[in-house]
XYZ file of C-alpha atoms in Angstrom:
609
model
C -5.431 -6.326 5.200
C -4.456 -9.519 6.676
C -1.965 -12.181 5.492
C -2.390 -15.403 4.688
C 0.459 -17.984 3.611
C -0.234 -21.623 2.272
C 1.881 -24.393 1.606
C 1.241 -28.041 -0.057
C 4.560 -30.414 -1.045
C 6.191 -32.761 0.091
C 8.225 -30.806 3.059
C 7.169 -29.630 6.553
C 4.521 -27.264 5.849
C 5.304 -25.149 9.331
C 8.551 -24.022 8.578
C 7.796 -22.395 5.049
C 4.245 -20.779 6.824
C 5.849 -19.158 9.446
C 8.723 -17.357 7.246
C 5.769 -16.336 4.589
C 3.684 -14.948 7.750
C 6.775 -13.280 8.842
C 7.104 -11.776 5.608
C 3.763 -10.982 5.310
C 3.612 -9.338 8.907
C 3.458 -5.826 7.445
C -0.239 -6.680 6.357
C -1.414 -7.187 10.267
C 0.087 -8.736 13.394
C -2.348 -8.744 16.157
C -2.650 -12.461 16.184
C -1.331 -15.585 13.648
C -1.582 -19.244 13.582
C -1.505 -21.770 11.468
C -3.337 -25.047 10.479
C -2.454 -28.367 9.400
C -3.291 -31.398 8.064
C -1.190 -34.779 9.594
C -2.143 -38.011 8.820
C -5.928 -36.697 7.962
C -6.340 -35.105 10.853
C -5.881 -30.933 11.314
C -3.814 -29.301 14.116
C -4.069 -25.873 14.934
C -1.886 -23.589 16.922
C -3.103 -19.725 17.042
C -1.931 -16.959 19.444
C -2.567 -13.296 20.003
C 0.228 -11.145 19.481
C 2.779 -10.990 16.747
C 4.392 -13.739 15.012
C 7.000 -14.734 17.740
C 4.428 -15.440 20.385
C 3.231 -18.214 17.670
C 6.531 -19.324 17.013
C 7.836 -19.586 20.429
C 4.639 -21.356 21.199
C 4.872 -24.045 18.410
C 8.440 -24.490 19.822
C 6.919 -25.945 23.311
C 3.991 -27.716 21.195
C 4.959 -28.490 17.524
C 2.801 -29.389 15.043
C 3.627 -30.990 11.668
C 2.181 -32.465 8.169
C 3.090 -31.406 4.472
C -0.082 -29.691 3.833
C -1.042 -25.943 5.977
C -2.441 -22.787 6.144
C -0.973 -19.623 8.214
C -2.538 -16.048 8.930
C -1.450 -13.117 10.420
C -4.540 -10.874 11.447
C -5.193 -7.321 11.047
C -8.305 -7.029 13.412
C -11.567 -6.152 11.778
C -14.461 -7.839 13.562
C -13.224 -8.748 17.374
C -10.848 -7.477 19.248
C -7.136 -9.427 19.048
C -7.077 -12.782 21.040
C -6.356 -16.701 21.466
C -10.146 -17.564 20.196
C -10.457 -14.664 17.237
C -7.309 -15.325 15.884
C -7.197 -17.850 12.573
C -7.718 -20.434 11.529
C -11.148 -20.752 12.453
C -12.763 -24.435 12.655
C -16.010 -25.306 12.140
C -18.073 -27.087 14.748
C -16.831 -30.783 14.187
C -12.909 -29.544 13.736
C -12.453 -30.915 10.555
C -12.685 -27.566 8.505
C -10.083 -24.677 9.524
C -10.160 -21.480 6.669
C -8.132 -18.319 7.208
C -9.916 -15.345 5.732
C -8.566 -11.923 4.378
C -11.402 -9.154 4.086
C -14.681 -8.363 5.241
C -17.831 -10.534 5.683
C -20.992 -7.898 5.590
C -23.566 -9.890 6.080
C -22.085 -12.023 9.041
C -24.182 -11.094 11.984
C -27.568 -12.561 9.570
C -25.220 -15.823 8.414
C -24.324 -16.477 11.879
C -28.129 -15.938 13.064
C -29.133 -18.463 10.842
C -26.111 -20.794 11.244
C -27.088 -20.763 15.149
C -30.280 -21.405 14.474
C -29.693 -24.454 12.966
C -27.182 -25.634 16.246
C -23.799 -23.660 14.951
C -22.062 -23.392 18.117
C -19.520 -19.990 17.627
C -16.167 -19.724 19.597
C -15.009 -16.472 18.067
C -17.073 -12.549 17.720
C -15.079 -12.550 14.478
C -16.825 -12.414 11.066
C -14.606 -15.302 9.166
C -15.513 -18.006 11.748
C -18.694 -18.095 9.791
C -17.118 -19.221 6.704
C -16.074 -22.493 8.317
C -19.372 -22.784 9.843
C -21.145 -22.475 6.252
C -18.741 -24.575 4.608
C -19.449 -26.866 6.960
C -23.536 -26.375 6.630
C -22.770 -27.070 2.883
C -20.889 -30.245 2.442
C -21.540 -33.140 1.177
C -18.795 -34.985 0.232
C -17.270 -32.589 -2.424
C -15.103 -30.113 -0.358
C -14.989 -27.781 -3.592
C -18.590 -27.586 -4.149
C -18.980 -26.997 -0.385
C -16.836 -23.535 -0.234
C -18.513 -22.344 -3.488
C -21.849 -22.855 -2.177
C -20.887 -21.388 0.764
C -19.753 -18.557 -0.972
C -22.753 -17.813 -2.844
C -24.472 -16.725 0.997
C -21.484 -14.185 1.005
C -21.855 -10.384 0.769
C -18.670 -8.739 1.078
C -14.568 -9.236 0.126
C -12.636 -12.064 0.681
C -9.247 -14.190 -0.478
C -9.227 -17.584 2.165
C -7.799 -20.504 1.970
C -9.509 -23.977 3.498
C -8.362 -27.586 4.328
C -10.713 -30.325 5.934
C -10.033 -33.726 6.962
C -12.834 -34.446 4.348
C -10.054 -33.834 1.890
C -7.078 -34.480 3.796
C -4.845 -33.964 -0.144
C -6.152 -29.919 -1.072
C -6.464 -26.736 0.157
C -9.091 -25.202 -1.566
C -8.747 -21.285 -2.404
C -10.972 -18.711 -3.597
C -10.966 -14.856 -4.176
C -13.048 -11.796 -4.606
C -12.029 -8.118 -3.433
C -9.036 -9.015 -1.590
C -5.885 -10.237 -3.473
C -4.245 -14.361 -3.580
C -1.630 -15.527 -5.392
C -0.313 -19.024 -6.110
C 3.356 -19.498 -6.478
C 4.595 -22.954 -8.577
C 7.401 -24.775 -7.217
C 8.715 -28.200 -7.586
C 5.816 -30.701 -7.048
C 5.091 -27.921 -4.216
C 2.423 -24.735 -4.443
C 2.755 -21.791 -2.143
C -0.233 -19.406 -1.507
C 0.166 -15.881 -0.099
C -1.377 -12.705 -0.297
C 1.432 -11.022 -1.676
C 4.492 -11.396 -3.587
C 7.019 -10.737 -1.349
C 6.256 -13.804 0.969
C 7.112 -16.167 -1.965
C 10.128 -14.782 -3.734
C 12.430 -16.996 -2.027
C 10.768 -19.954 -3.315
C 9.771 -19.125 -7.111
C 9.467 -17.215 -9.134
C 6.165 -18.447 -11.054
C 2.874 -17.222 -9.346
C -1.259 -16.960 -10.891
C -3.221 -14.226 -9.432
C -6.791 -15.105 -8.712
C -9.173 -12.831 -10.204
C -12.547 -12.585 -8.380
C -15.260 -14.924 -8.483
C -12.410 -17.801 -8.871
C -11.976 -20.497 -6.298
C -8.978 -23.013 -6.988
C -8.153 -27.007 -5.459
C -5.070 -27.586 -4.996
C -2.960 -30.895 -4.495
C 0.644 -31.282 -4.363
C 0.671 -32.624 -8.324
C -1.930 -29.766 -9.849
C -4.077 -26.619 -9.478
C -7.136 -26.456 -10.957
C -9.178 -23.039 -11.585
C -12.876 -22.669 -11.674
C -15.589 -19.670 -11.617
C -17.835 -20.268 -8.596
C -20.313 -21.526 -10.642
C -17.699 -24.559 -11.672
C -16.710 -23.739 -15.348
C -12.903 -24.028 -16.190
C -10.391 -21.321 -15.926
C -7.285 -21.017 -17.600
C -4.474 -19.253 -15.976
C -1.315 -18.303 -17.603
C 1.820 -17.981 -15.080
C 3.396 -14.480 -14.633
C 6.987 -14.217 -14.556
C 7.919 -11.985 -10.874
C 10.462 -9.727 -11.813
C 11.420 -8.482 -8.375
C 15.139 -9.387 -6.976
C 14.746 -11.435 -3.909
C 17.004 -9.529 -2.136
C 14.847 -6.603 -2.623
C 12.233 -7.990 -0.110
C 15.301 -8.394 2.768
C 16.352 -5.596 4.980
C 19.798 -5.892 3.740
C 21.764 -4.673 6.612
C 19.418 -1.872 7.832
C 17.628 -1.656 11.082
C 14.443 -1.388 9.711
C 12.408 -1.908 6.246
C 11.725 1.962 6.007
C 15.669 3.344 5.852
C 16.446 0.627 3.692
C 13.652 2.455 1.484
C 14.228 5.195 2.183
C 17.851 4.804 0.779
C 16.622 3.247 -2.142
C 14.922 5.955 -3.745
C 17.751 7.371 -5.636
C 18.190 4.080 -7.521
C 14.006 3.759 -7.387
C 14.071 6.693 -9.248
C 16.230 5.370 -11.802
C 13.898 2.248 -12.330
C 11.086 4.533 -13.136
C 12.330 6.801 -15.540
C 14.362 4.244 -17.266
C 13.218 3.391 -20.385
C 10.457 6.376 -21.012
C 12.873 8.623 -21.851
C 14.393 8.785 -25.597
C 18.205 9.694 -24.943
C 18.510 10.917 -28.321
C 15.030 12.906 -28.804
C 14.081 13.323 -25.176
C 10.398 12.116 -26.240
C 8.683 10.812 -23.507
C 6.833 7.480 -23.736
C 4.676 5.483 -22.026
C 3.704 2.069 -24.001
C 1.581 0.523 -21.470
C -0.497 4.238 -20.652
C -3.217 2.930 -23.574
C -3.501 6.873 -24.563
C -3.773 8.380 -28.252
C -2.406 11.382 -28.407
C -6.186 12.657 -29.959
C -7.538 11.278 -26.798
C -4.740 12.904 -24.688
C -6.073 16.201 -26.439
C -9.523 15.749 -26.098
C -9.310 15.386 -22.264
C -10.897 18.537 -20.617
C -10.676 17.587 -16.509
C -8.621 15.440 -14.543
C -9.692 13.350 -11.826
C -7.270 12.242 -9.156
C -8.599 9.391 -7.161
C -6.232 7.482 -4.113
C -5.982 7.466 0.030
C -3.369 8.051 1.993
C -0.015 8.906 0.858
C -1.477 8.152 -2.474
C -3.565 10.647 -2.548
C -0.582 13.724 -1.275
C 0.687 12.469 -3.888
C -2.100 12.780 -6.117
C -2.131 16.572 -4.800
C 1.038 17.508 -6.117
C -0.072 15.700 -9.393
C -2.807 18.735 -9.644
C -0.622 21.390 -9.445
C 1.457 19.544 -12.271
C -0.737 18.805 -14.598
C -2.510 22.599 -14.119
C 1.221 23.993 -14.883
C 2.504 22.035 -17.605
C -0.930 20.711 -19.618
C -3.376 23.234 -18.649
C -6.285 20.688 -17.685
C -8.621 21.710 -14.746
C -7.338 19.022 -12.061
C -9.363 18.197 -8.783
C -8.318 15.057 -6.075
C -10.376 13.058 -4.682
C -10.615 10.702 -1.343
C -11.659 7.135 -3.069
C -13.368 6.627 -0.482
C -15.610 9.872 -0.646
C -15.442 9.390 -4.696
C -16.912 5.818 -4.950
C -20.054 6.518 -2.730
C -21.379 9.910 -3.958
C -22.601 11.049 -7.587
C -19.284 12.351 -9.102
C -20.083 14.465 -12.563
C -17.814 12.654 -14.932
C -18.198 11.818 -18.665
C -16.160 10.314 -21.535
C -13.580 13.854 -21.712
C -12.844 13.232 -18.208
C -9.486 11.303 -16.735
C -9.519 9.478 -13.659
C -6.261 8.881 -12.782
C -5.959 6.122 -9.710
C -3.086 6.668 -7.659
C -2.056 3.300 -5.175
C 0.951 1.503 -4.384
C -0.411 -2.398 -4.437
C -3.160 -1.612 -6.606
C -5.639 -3.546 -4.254
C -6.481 -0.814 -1.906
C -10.181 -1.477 -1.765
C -11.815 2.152 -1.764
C -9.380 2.919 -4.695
C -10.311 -0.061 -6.390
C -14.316 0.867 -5.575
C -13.422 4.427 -7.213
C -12.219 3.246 -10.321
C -15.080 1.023 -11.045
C -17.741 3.885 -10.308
C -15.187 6.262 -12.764
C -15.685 3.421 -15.305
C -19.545 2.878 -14.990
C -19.831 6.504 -15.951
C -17.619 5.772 -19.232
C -14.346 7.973 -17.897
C -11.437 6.589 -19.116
C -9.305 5.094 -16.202
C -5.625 5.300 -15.933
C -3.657 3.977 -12.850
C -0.499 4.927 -11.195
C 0.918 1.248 -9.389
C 3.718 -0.566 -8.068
C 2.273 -4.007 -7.887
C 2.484 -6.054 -11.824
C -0.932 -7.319 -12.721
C -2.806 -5.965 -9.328
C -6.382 -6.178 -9.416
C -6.333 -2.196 -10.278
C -3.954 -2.184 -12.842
C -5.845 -4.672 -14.444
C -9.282 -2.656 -14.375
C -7.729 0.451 -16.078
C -7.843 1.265 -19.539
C -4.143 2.160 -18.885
C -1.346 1.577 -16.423
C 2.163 3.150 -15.429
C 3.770 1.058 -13.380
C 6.641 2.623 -10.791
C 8.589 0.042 -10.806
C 9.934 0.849 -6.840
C 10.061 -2.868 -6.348
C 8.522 -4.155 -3.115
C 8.062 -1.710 -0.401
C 7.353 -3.578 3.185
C 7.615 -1.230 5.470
C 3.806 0.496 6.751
C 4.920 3.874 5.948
C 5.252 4.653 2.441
C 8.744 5.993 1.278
C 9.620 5.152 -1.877
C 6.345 4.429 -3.596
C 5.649 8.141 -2.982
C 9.063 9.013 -4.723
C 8.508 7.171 -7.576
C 4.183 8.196 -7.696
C 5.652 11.997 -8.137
C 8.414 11.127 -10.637
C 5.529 9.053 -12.915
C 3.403 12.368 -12.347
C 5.780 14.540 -13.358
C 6.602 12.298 -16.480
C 3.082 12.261 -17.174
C 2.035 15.821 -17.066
C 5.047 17.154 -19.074
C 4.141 14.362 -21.887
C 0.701 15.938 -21.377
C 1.398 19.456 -22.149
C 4.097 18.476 -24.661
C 0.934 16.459 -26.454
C -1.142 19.344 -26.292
C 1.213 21.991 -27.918
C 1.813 23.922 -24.661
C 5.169 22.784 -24.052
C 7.880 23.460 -26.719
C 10.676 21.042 -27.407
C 13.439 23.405 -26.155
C 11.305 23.225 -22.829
C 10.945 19.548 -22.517
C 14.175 18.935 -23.004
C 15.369 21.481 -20.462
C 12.106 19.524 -18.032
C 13.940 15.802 -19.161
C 17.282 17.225 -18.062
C 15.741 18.151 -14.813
C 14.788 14.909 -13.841
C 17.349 12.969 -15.651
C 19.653 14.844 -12.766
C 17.239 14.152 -9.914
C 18.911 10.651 -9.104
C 21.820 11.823 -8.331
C 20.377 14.975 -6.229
C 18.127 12.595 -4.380
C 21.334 10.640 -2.862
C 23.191 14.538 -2.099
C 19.900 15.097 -0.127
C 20.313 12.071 1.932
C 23.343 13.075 3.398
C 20.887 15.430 5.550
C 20.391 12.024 7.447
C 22.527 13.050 10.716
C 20.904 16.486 10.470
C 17.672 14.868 10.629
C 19.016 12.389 13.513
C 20.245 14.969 15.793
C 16.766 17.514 15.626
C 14.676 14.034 16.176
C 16.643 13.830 19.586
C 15.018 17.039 20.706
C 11.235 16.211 18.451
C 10.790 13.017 20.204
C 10.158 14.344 23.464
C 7.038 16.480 22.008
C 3.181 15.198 22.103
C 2.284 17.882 18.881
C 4.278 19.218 15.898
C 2.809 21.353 12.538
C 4.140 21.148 9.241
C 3.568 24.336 6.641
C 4.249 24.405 3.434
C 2.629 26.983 0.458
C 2.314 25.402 -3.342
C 3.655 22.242 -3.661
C 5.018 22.209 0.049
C 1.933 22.081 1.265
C 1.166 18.118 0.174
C 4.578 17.715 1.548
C 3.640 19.482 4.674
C 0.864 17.191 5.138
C 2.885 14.189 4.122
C 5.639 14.491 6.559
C 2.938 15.149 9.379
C 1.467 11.703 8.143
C 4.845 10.062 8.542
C 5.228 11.435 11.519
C 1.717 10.270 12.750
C 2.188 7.014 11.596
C 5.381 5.503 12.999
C 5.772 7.861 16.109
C 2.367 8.374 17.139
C 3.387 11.749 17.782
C 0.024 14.407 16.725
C 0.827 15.995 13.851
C -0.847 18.484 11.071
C 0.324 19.910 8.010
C -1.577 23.084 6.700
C -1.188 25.619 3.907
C 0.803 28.018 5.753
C -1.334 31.534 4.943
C -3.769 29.226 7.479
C -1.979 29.040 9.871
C -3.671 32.377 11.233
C -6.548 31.190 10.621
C -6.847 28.763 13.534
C -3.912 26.916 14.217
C -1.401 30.007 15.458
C -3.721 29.245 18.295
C -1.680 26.103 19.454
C 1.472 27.940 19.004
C 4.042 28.159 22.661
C 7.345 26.658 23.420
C 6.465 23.894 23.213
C 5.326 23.506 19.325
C 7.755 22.576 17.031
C 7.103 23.745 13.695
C 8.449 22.053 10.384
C 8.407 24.735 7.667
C 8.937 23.560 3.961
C 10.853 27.062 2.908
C 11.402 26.214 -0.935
C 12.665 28.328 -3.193
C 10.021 29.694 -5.368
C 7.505 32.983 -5.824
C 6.248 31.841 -2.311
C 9.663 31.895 -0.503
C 9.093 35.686 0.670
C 5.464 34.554 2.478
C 6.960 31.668 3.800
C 9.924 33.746 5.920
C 6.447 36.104 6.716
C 5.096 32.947 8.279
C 8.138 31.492 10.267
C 8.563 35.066 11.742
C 4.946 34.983 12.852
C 6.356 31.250 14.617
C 8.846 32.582 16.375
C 6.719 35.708 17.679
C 4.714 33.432 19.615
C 7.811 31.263 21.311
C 7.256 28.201 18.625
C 10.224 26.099 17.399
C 10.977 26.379 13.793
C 12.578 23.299 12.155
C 13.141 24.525 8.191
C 13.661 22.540 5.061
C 15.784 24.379 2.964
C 17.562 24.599 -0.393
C 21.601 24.538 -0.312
C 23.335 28.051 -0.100
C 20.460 29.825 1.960
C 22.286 30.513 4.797
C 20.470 33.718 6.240
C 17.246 31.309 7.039
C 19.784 29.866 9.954
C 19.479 33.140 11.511
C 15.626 33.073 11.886
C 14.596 29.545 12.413
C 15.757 27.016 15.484
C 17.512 24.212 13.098
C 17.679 23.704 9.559
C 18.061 20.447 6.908
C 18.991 21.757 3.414
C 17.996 19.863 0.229
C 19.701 20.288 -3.093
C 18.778 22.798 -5.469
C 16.306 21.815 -8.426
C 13.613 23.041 -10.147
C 10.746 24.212 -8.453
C 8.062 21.055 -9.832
C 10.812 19.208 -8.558
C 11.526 20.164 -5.544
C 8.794 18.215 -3.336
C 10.768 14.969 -4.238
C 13.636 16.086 -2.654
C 11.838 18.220 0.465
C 9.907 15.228 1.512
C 14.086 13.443 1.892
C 14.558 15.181 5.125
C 10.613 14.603 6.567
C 11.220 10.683 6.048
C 14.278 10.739 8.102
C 13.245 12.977 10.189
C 10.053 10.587 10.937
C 12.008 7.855 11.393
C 14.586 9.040 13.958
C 12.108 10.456 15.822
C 9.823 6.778 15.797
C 13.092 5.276 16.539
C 14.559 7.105 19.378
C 11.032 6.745 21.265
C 11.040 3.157 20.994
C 7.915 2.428 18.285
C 8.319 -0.011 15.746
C 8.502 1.550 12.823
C 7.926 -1.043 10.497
C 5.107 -2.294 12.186
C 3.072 1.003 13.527
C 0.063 0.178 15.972
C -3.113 -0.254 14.152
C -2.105 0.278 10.876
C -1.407 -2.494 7.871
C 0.531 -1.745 4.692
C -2.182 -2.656 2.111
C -5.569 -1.627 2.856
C -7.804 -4.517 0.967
C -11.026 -3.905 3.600
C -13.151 -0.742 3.143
């Protein structure tokens, strides 16, 4: 979950590493630093903290040279400080490597390594990398990290320069994702795509097993073993711009204003205007197949898998297949029944979360076909499924997810219509009323974001509380528990969301004054059990904060405050419920001071189990 930012040209190498680690912040920021290479010998300037506590230290003691390596450090192994921050440096101080991942077997590699007169600054588990690199050269810097590798249990993207080879950085990859971006006599390596888009827009990905050298004139790919690899460029289709705040405060409004026009991006061009036929070219599905499928498997973490929740109840209404989610993390490790009629559908925003990725490959050992839902073009995921729907959000940066859940329901509700429709259970008069639906939903999603002030003005009375619960019934309740995740995550406020019939089944219990309560009252069969429920609130002295639809005015009379949403259909509806919970998580982050795009402890892409 850590980021790591190369650069090798013919410029100052510090300058372009410490914008790429500042983009790249999002992925950990306990500690960076960077390494480089200057007249053959490396410099190396590291410092707990985030990114300006580097950068204001370089500014007292620069450092220089056209060839570097950056990291900024989600901790794994050591808690954050000066010495376990990277680059890490061997014993002599000619090798420095910056690691992304998770060394397993480090405590036995750095047993031997001291046994043979290693001498360890750092309790981290990368510093052994430089140490074996080290304990494996001899005179090919190449062949060194690809021995060293071979000693490796575990996941890892690095990057490694040495005074041995004062011209390369050598790279290599497996588990956790590295990308190498093509400029003008000039290569830029990052661990994601945002942190080179304002330099090219030409990157490879490194599959696993691959380890690259590279010199400011060529890149050359090989397998660990040192057989040939050849990469074809991809083509980055993502807007610059789109990786900028843009005017906002923070990365997570500016996505969570995008989502209208997200939206837009992920229905466009699966819908037939004329025949309203949905289509998915890249999905990898016969129709035959789509009919022979007898069970679902939903597979994600996070706000993945809420998502993946809501893309149960779908797929139960509208194709008729026996659904059931899964943790991937839970999935990967136990003895899942599956066979060749069952889907796994993997649910993930960057498409290298590392439990997800884990679930998909068990799903495919037991010969299920493997479908993923992603963001990312070309992640490690997408390309271990059978078939792929991309979102098409563009890049999200901010920790919380906004719009990548938006756009995961829309794709699910796309999917399971095309589903049913596939299987004979949907007529045509039906879909097209369903296509209509969302075809509207755009538009609806910008009306529901002029609840924003509502939102603003409850979080000024929220952010003073330690505890809040969030209750929803049917498709509320994913919602329930993703705007108690939200509100977790950047506020570090407690939070639950439950199925609200539970609620008196343990948690009325925590119910006095001093309890707000966010109640997801959507229209629907449910609506009558839901009032049942915010009148059992209010018995017991709790604050009620509803989400509404437009034009149900007597709820005002029996809750504290209420946001209303636009009216839609009901399979629609948690897109446009979850508006309010977003904002409302925001505000409430913002007015006590956290930073939201950057919550304590967390990192956007989780690439470490």
């Amino acid at each position: 979950m850590c980021g790591i930012f190369g650069y090798i040209g013919k410029k100052e190498a510090v300058p372009f590493i410490l914008e790429g680690l500042k983009k790249l912040e999002y992925r950990g920021y306990d500690s960076a630093g960077i390494a480089t290479l200057d007249n053959n010998k490396i410099f190396v300037s590291k410092r707990a903290g985030k990114i300006i506590e580097l950068e204001t230290f370089l500014k007292q003691r620069p450092i220089s040279g056209e060839i570097g390596i950056g990291h900024t450090r989600w901790a794994t192994h050591g808690q954050p400080s000066d010495s376990n921050s990277h680059p890490h440096e061997d014993c002599t101080g000619k090798i420095a490597v910056v690691h992304n991942g998770i060394i397993e077997n480090y405590l036995e590699l750095r047993r031997q390594l001291h046994e043979k007169g290693h001498k360890f600054s750092s309790t981290t588990d990368t510093e052994v990398l430089a140490h074996l690199i080290e304990d494996n050269y001899h005179g090919d810097l190449l062949k060194a990290v690809a021995l060293a590798l071979k000693f490796v249990r575990g996941s890892y993207a690095l990057a490694v320069i040495s005074e041995h080879a004062p011209d390369q950085i050598i790279v290599a990859r497996s588990g956790s994702p590295l990308i190498v971006g093509f400029g003008d006599k000039e290569y830029f390596i990052s661990s994601d795509i945002p942190a080179i888009l304002k330099y090219t827009d030409e990157i490879i990905k490194l599959d696993n097993g691959e380890i690259a050298i590279l010199t400011k004139n060529q890149i050359k790919v090989f397998t660990l073993d040192g057989s040939p690899v050849i990469k074809k460029k991809e083509l980055i289709s993502w807007d610059p711009q789109s990786a900028e705040k843009g005017g906002y405060s923070h990365f997570m409004l500016k996505e969570i204003h995008e989502q209208p026009s997200a939206i837009r991006k992920t229905i466009e061009g699966r819908i037939a205007a004329e025949s309203h036929r949905i289509h998915f070219d890249e999905l990898n599905l016969s129709d035959e197949e789509i009919r022979q499928v007898n069970r679902i498997v939903f597979t994600a973490c996070g706000t993945s898998w809420h998502a993946a929740l809501i893309g149960e109840y779908l797929f139960e209404q509208f194709a008729r297949i026996p659904t059931e989610v899964e943790y991937a993390a839970e999935f990967r490790y136990r003895h899942p029944i599956i066979d060749k009629n069952t889907l796994v559908i993997a649910i993930t925003q960057s498409g290298e979360t590392a439990d997800t990725l884990g679930a998909v490959w068990e799903a495919k050992a037991q010969n299920a076909k493997v479908i993923s839902i992603c963001n990312v073009v070309g992640s490690s995921i997408a390309r271990e499924s059978h078939g792929v729907v991309y979102t098409n959000a563009g890049p999200e940066i901010g920790v919380a997810s906004t719009k990548a859940f938006t756009t995961q329901l829309t794709v699910l509700y796309l999917l399971a219509i095309l589903f049913g429709k596939r299987r004979g259970l949907i007529s045509d008069t039906e879909s097209i009323k369903f296509i209509n639906d969302l075809i509207e939903l755009p538009g609806k999603v910008e009306d529901a974001l002029y609840c924003e002030p509502a939102a603003e003005k409850i979080a000024e009375c929220l952010s003073k509380a330690t505890n809040a619960l969030y209750l929803g019934r049917g498709k509320g309740f994913p919602i329930a528990l993703e705007g108690a995740l939200k509100l977790k995550e950047v506020s570090y406020i407690h939070a639950e969301g439950y199925p609200a019939a539970e609620m008196k089944h343990g948690p009325i219990a925590l119910i006095d004054q001093h309890m707000p309560v966010v109640v997801l009252a959507l229209a629907g069969r449910r609506y009558d059990k839901i009032l049942g429920n915010i009148e059992e609130v209010k018995a017991r002295g709790g604050i009620v904060i509803a989400v509404a639809c437009v034009g149900n005015e007597e709820i005002k009379e029996r809750v504290d405050e209420a946001i209303f949403i636009p009216k839609t259909s009901e399979a629609l509806s948690p897109i446009l419920a979850v508006i309010p919970l977003q904002l409302l998580a925001y505000y409430i982050a913002v007015k006590r001071g956290c930073h939201v795009d950057q919550p304590r402890n967390l990192a956007k892409s989780v690439t470490v189990e």
